[in-house]
Short mmCIF file of N, CA and C in Angstrom, two decimals:
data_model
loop_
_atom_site.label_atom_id
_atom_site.label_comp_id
_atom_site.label_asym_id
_atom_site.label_seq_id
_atom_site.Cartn_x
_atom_site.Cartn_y
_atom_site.Cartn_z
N UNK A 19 -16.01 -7.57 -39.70
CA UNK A 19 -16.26 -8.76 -38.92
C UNK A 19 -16.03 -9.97 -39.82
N UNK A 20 -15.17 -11.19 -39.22
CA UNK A 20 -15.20 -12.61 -39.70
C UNK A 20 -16.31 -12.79 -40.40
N UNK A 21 -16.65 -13.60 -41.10
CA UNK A 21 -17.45 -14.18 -41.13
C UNK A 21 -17.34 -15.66 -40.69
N UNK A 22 -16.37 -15.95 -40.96
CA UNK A 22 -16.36 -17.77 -40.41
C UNK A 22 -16.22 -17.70 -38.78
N UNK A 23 -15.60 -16.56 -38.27
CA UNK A 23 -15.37 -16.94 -36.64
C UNK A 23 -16.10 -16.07 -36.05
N UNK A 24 -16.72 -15.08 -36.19
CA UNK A 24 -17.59 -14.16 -35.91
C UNK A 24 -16.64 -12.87 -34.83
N UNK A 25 -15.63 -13.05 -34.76
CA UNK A 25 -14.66 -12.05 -34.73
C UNK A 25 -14.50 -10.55 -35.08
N UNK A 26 -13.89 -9.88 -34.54
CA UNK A 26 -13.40 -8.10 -35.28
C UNK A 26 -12.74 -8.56 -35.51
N UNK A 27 -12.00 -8.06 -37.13
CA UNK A 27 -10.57 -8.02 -37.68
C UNK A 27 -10.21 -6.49 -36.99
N UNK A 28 -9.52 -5.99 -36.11
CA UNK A 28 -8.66 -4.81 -36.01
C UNK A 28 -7.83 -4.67 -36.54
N UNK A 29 -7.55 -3.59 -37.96
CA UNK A 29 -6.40 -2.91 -38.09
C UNK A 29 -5.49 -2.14 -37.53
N UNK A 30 -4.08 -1.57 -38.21
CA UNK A 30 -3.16 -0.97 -37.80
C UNK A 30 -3.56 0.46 -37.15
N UNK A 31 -4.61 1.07 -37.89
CA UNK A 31 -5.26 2.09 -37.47
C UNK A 31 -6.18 2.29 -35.91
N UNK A 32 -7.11 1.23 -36.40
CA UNK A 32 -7.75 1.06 -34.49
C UNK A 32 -7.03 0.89 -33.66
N UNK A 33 -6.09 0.00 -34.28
CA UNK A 33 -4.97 -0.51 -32.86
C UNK A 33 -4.24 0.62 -32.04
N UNK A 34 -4.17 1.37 -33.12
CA UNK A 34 -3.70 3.11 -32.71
C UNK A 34 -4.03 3.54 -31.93
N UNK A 35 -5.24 3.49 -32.97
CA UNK A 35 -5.83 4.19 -31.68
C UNK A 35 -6.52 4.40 -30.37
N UNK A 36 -7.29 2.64 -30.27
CA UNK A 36 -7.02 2.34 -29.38
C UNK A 36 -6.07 2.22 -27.97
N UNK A 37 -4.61 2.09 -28.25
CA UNK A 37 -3.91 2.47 -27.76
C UNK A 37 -3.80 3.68 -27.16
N UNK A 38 -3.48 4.92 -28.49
CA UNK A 38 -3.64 5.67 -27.99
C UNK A 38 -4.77 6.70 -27.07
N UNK A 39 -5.78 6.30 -26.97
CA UNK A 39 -6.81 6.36 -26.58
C UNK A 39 -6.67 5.66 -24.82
N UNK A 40 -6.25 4.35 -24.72
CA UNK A 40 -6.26 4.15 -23.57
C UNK A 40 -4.95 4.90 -22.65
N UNK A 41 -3.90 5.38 -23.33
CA UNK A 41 -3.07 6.07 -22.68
C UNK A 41 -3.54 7.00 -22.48
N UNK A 42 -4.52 7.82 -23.14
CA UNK A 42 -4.94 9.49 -22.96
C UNK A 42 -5.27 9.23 -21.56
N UNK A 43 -6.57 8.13 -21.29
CA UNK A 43 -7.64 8.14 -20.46
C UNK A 43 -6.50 7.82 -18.99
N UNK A 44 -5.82 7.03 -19.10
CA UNK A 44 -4.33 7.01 -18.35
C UNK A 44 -3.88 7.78 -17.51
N UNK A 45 -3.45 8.93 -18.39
CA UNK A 45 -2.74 10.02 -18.35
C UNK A 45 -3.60 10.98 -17.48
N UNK A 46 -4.97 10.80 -18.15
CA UNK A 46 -6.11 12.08 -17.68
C UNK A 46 -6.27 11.63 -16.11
N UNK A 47 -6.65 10.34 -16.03
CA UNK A 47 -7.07 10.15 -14.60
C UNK A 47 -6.32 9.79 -13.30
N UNK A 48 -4.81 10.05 -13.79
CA UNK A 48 -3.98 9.79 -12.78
C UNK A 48 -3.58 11.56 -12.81
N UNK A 49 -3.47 12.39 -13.49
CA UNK A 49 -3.46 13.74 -13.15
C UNK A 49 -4.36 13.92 -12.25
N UNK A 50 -5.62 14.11 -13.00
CA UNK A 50 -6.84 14.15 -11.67
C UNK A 50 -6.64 13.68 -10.45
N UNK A 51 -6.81 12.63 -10.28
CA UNK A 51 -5.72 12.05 -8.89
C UNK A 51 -4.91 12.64 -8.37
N UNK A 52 -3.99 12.85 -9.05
CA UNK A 52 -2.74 14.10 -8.47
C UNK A 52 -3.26 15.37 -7.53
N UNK A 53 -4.12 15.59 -8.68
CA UNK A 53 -4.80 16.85 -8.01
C UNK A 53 -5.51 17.11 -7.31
N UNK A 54 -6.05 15.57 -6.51
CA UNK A 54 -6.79 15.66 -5.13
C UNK A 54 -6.32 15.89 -4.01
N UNK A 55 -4.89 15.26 -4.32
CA UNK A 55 -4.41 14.56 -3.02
C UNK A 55 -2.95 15.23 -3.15
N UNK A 56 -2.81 15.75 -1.84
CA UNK A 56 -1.07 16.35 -1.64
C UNK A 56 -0.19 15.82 -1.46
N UNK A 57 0.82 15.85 -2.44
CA UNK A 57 1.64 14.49 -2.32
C UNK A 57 2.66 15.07 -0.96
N UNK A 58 3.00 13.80 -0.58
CA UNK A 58 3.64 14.09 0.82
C UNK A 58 5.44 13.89 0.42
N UNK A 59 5.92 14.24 1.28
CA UNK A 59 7.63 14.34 1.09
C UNK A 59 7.66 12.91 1.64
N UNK A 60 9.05 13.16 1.27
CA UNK A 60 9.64 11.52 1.58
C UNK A 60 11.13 11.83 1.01
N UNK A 61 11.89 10.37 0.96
CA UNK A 61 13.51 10.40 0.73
C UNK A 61 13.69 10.92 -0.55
N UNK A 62 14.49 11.22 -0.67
CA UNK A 62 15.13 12.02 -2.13
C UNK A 62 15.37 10.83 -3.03
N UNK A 63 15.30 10.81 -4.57
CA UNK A 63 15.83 10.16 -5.27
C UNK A 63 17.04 9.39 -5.14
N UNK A 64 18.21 9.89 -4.19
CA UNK A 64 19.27 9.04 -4.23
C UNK A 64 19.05 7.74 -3.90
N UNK A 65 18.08 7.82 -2.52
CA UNK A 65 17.63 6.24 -2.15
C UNK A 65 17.09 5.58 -2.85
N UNK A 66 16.53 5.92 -4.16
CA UNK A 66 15.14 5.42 -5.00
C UNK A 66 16.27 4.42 -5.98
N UNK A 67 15.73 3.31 -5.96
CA UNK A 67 15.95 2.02 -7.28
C UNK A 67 14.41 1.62 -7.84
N UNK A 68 14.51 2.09 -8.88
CA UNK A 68 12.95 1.85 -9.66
C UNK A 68 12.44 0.52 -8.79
N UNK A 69 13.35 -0.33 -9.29
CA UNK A 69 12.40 -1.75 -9.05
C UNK A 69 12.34 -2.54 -7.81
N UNK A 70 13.09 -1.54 -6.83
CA UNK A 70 13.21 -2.18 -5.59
C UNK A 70 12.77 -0.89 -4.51
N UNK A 71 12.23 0.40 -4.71
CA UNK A 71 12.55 1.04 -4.01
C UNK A 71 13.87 1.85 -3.06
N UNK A 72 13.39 1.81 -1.32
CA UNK A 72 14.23 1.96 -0.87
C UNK A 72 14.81 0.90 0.04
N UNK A 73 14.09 0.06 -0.42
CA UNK A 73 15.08 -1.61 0.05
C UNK A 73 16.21 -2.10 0.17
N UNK A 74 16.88 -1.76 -0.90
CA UNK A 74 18.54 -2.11 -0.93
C UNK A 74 19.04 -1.12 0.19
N UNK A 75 18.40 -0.04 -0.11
CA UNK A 75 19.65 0.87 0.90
C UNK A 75 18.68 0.38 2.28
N UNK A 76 17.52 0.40 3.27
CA UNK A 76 17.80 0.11 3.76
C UNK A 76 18.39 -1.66 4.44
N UNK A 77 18.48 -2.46 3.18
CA UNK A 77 19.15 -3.94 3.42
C UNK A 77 20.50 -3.92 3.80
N UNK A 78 20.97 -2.52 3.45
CA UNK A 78 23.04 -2.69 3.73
C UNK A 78 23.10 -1.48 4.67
N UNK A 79 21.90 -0.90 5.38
CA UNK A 79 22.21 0.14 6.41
C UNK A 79 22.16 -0.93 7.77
N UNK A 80 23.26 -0.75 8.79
CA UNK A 80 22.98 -1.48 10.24
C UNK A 80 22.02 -1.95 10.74
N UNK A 81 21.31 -0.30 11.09
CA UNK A 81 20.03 0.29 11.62
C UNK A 81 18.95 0.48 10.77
N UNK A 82 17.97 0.26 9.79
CA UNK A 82 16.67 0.51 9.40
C UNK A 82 15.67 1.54 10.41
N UNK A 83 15.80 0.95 11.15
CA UNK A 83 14.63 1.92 12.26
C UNK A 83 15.01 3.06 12.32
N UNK A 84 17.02 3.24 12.43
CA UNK A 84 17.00 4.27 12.62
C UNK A 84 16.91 5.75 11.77
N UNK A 85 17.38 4.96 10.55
CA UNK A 85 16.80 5.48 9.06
C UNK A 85 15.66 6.03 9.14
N UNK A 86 14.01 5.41 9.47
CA UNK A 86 13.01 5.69 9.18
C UNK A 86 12.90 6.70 10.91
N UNK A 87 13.96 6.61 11.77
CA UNK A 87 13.57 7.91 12.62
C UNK A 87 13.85 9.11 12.45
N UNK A 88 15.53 9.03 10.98
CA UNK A 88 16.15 10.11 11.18
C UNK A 88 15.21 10.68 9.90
N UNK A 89 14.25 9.95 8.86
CA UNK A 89 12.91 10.58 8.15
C UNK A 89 12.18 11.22 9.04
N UNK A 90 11.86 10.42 9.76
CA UNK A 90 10.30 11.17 9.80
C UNK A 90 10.69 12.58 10.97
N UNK A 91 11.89 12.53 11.67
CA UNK A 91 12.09 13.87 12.04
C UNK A 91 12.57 15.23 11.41
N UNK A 92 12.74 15.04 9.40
CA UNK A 92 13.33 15.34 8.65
C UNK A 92 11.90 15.80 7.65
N UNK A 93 10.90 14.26 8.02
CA UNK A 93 9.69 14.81 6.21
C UNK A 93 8.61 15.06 7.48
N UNK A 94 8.29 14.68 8.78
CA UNK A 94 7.18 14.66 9.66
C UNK A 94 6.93 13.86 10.16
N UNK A 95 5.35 13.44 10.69
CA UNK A 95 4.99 12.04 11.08
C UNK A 95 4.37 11.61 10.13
N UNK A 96 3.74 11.88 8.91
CA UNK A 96 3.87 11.06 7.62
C UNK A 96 4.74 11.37 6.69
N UNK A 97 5.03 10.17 6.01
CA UNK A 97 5.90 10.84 4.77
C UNK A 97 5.48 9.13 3.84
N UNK A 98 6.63 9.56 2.52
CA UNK A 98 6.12 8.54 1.82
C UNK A 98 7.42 8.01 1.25
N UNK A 99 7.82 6.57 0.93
CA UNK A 99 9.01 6.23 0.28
C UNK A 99 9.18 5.77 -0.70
N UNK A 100 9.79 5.19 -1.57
CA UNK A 100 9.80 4.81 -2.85
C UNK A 100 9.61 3.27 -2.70
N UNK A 101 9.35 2.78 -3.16
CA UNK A 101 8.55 1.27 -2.88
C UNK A 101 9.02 0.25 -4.43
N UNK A 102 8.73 -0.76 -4.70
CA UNK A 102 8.28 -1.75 -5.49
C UNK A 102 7.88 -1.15 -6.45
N UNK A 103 8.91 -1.58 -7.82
CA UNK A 103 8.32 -0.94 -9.12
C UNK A 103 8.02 0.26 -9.16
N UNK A 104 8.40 1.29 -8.65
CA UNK A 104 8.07 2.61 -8.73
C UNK A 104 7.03 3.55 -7.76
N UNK A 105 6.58 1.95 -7.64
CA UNK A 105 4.92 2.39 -6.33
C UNK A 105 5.40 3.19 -4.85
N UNK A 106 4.70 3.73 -4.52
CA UNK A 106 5.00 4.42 -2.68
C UNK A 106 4.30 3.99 -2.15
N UNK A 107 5.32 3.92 -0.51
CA UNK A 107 4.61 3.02 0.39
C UNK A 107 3.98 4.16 1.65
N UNK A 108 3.42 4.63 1.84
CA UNK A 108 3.15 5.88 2.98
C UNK A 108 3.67 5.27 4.44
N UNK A 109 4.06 6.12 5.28
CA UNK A 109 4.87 5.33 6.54
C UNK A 109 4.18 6.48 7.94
N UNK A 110 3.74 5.96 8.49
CA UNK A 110 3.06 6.86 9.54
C UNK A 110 3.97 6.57 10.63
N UNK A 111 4.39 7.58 11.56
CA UNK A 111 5.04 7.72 12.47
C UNK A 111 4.40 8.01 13.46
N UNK A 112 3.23 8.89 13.89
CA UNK A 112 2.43 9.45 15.11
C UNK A 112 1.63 8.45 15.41
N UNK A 113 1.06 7.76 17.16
CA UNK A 113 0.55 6.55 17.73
C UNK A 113 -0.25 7.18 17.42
N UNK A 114 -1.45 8.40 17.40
CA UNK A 114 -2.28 8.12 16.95
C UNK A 114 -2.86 8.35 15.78
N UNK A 115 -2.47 8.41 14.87
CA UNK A 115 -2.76 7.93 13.51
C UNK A 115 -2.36 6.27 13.59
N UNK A 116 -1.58 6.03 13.97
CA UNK A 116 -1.45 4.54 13.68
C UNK A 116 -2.53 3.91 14.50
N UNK A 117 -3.00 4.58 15.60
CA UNK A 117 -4.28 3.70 16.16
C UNK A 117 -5.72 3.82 15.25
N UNK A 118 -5.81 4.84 14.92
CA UNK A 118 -6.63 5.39 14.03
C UNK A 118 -6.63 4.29 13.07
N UNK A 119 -5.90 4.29 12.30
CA UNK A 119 -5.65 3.58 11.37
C UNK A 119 -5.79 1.58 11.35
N UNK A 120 -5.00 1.62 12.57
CA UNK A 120 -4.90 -0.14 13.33
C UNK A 120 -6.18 -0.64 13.61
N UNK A 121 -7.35 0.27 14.84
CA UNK A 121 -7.76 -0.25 15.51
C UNK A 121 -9.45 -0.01 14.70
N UNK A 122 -9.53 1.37 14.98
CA UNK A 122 -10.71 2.40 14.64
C UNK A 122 -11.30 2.00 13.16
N UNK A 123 -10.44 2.20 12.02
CA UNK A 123 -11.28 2.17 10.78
C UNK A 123 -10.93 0.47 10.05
N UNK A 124 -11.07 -0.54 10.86
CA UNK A 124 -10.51 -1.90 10.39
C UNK A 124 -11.34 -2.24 9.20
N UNK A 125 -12.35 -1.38 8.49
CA UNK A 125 -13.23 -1.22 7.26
C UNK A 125 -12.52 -0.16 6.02
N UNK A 126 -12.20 0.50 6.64
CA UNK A 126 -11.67 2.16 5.47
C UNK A 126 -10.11 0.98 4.70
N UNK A 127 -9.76 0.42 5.72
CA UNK A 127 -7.97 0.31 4.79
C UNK A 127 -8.17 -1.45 4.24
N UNK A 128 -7.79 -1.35 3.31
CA UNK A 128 -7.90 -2.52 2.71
C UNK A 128 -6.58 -2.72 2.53
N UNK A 129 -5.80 -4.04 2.62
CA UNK A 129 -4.28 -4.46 2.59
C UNK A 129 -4.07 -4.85 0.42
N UNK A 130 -2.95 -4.71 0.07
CA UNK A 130 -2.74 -4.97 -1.41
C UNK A 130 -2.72 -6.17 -1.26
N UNK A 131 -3.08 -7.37 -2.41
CA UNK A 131 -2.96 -8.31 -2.64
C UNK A 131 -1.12 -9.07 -2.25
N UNK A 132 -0.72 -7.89 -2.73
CA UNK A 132 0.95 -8.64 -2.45
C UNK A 132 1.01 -8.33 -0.70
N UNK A 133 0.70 -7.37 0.04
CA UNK A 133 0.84 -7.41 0.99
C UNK A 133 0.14 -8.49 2.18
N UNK A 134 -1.11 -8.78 1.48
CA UNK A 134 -2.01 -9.32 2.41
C UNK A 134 -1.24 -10.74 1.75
N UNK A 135 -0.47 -11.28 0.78
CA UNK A 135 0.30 -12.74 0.23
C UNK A 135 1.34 -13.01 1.52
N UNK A 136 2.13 -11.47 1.55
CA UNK A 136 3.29 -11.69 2.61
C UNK A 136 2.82 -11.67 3.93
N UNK A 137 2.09 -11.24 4.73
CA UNK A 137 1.14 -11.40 6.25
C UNK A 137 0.96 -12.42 6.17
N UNK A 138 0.59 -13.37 5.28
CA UNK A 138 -0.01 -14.87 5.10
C UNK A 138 1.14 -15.49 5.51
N UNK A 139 2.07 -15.03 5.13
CA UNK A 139 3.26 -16.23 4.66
C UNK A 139 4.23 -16.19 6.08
N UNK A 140 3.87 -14.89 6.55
CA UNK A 140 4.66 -14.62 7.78
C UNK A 140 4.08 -14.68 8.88
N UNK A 141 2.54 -14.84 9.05
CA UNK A 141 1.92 -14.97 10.25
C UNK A 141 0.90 -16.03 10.36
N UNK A 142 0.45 -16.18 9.01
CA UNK A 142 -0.91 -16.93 8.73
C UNK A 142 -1.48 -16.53 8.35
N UNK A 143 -3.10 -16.87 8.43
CA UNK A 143 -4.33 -16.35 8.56
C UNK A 143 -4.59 -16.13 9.56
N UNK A 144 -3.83 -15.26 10.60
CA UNK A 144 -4.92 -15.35 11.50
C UNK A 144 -5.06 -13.47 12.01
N UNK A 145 -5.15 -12.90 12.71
CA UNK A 145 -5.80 -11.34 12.99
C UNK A 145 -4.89 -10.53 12.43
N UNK A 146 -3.60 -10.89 12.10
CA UNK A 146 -3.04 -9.85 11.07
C UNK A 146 -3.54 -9.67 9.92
N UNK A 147 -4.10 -11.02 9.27
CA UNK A 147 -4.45 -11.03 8.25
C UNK A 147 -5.47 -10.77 7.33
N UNK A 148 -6.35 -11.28 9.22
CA UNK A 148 -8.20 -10.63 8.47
C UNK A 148 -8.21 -9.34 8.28
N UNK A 149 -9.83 -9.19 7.69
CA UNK A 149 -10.33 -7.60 7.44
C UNK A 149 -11.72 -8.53 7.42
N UNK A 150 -12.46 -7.21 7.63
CA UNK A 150 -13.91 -6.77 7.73
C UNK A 150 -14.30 -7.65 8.70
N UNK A 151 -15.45 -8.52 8.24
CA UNK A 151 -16.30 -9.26 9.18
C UNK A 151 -14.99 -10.45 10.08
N UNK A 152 -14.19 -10.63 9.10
CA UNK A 152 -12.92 -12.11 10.21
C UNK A 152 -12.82 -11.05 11.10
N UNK A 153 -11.85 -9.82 10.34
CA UNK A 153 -11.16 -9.62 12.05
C UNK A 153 -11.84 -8.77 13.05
N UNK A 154 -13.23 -8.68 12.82
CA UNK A 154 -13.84 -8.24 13.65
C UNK A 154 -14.18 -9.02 14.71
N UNK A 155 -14.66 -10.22 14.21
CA UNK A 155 -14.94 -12.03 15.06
C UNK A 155 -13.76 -11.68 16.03
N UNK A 156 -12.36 -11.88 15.07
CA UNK A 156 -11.13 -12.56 15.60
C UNK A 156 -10.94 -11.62 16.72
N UNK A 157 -11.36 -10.26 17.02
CA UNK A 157 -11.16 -9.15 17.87
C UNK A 157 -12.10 -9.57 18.95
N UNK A 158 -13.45 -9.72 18.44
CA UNK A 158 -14.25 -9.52 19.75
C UNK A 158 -14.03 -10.86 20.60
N UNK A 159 -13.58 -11.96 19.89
CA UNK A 159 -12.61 -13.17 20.80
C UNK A 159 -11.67 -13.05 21.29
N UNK A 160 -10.78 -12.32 21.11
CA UNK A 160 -9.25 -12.21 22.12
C UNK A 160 -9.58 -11.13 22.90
N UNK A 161 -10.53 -10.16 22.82
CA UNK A 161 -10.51 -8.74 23.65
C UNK A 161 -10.83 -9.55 25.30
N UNK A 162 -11.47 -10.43 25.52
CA UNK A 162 -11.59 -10.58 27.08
C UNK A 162 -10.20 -11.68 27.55
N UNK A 163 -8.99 -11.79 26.48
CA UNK A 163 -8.05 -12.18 27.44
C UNK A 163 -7.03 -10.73 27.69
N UNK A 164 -7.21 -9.75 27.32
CA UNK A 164 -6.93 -8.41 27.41
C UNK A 164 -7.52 -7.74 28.36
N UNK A 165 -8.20 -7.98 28.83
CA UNK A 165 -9.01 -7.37 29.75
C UNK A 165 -8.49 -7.04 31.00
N UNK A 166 -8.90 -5.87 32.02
CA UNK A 166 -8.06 -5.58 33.23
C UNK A 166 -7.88 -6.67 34.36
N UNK A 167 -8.98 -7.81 34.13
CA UNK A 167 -9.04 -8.29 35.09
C UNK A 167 -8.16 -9.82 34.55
N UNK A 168 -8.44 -10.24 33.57
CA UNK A 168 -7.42 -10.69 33.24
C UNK A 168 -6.06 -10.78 32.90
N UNK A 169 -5.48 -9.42 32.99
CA UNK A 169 -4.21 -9.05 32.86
C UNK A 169 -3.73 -9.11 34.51
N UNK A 170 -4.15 -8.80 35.43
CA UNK A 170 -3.74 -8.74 36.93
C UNK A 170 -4.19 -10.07 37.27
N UNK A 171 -4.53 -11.07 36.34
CA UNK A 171 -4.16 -12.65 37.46
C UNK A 171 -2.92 -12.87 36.69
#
């Protein structure tokens, strides 16, 4: 320790191992992870660009939609694609999982920071965007212009 700044001096050695130490713990707990959860199929490597996913290819295909129909009749009604920086994006195909998912658990799914940036930028703030207590408000306010009796005037 400093004495004038009250600081750790770290050497070449801690730094080591430190390092290496935080890669172990890394390594250990994204295996574990692995091993909870079944990884799901999805597009083959050809589509995959590390840093863009499968974006480019579908940016210069016609059809996109039809891409992600001729998947999911190929990996199922879930599958998973290569995404941003290496990350996967999971893609649900069956209405009800997607209601499940949309309507039912508006607590269980939390949106990523970059995702919930782009909803902002493309819709607002407003019920795409909330979670928890907003879009629960923002729901139980629009549900009576939905309503049967308001839909038949």
């Amino acid at each position: 320790m400093s004495k004038i700044t009250g600081t750790v001096d770290f050497g070449a050695i801690e730094v080591t191992i430190l390092i290496v130490t935080g890669l172990t713990c890394y390594v250990l707990v994204r295996s574990f992870r692995s091993c909870l959860s079944k990884p799901l199929k999805g597009p083959s490597s050809t589509f995959r660009n590390f840093f863009f996913g499968v974006m480019p290819y579908l940016r210069s295909a016609p059809d996109a939609g039809a891409i992600y129909e001729d998947w999911a009749s190929e990996y199922g009604e879930v599958f998973s694609v290569p995404a941003f920086l290496g990350s996967r994006n999971i893609v649900f195909t069956d209405p009800k999982t997607i209601a499940h998912f949309a309507a039912r658990e508006t607590y269980g799914y939390v949106a990523t920071p970059h995702s919930k940036h782009f909803t902002e930028k493309l819709f607002g703030r407003g019920l795409f965007w909330a979670e928890g207590d907003s879009h629960k408000r923002q729901r139980r306010e629009l549900n009576p212009a939905f309503s049967n009796a308001a839909i038949k005037t």
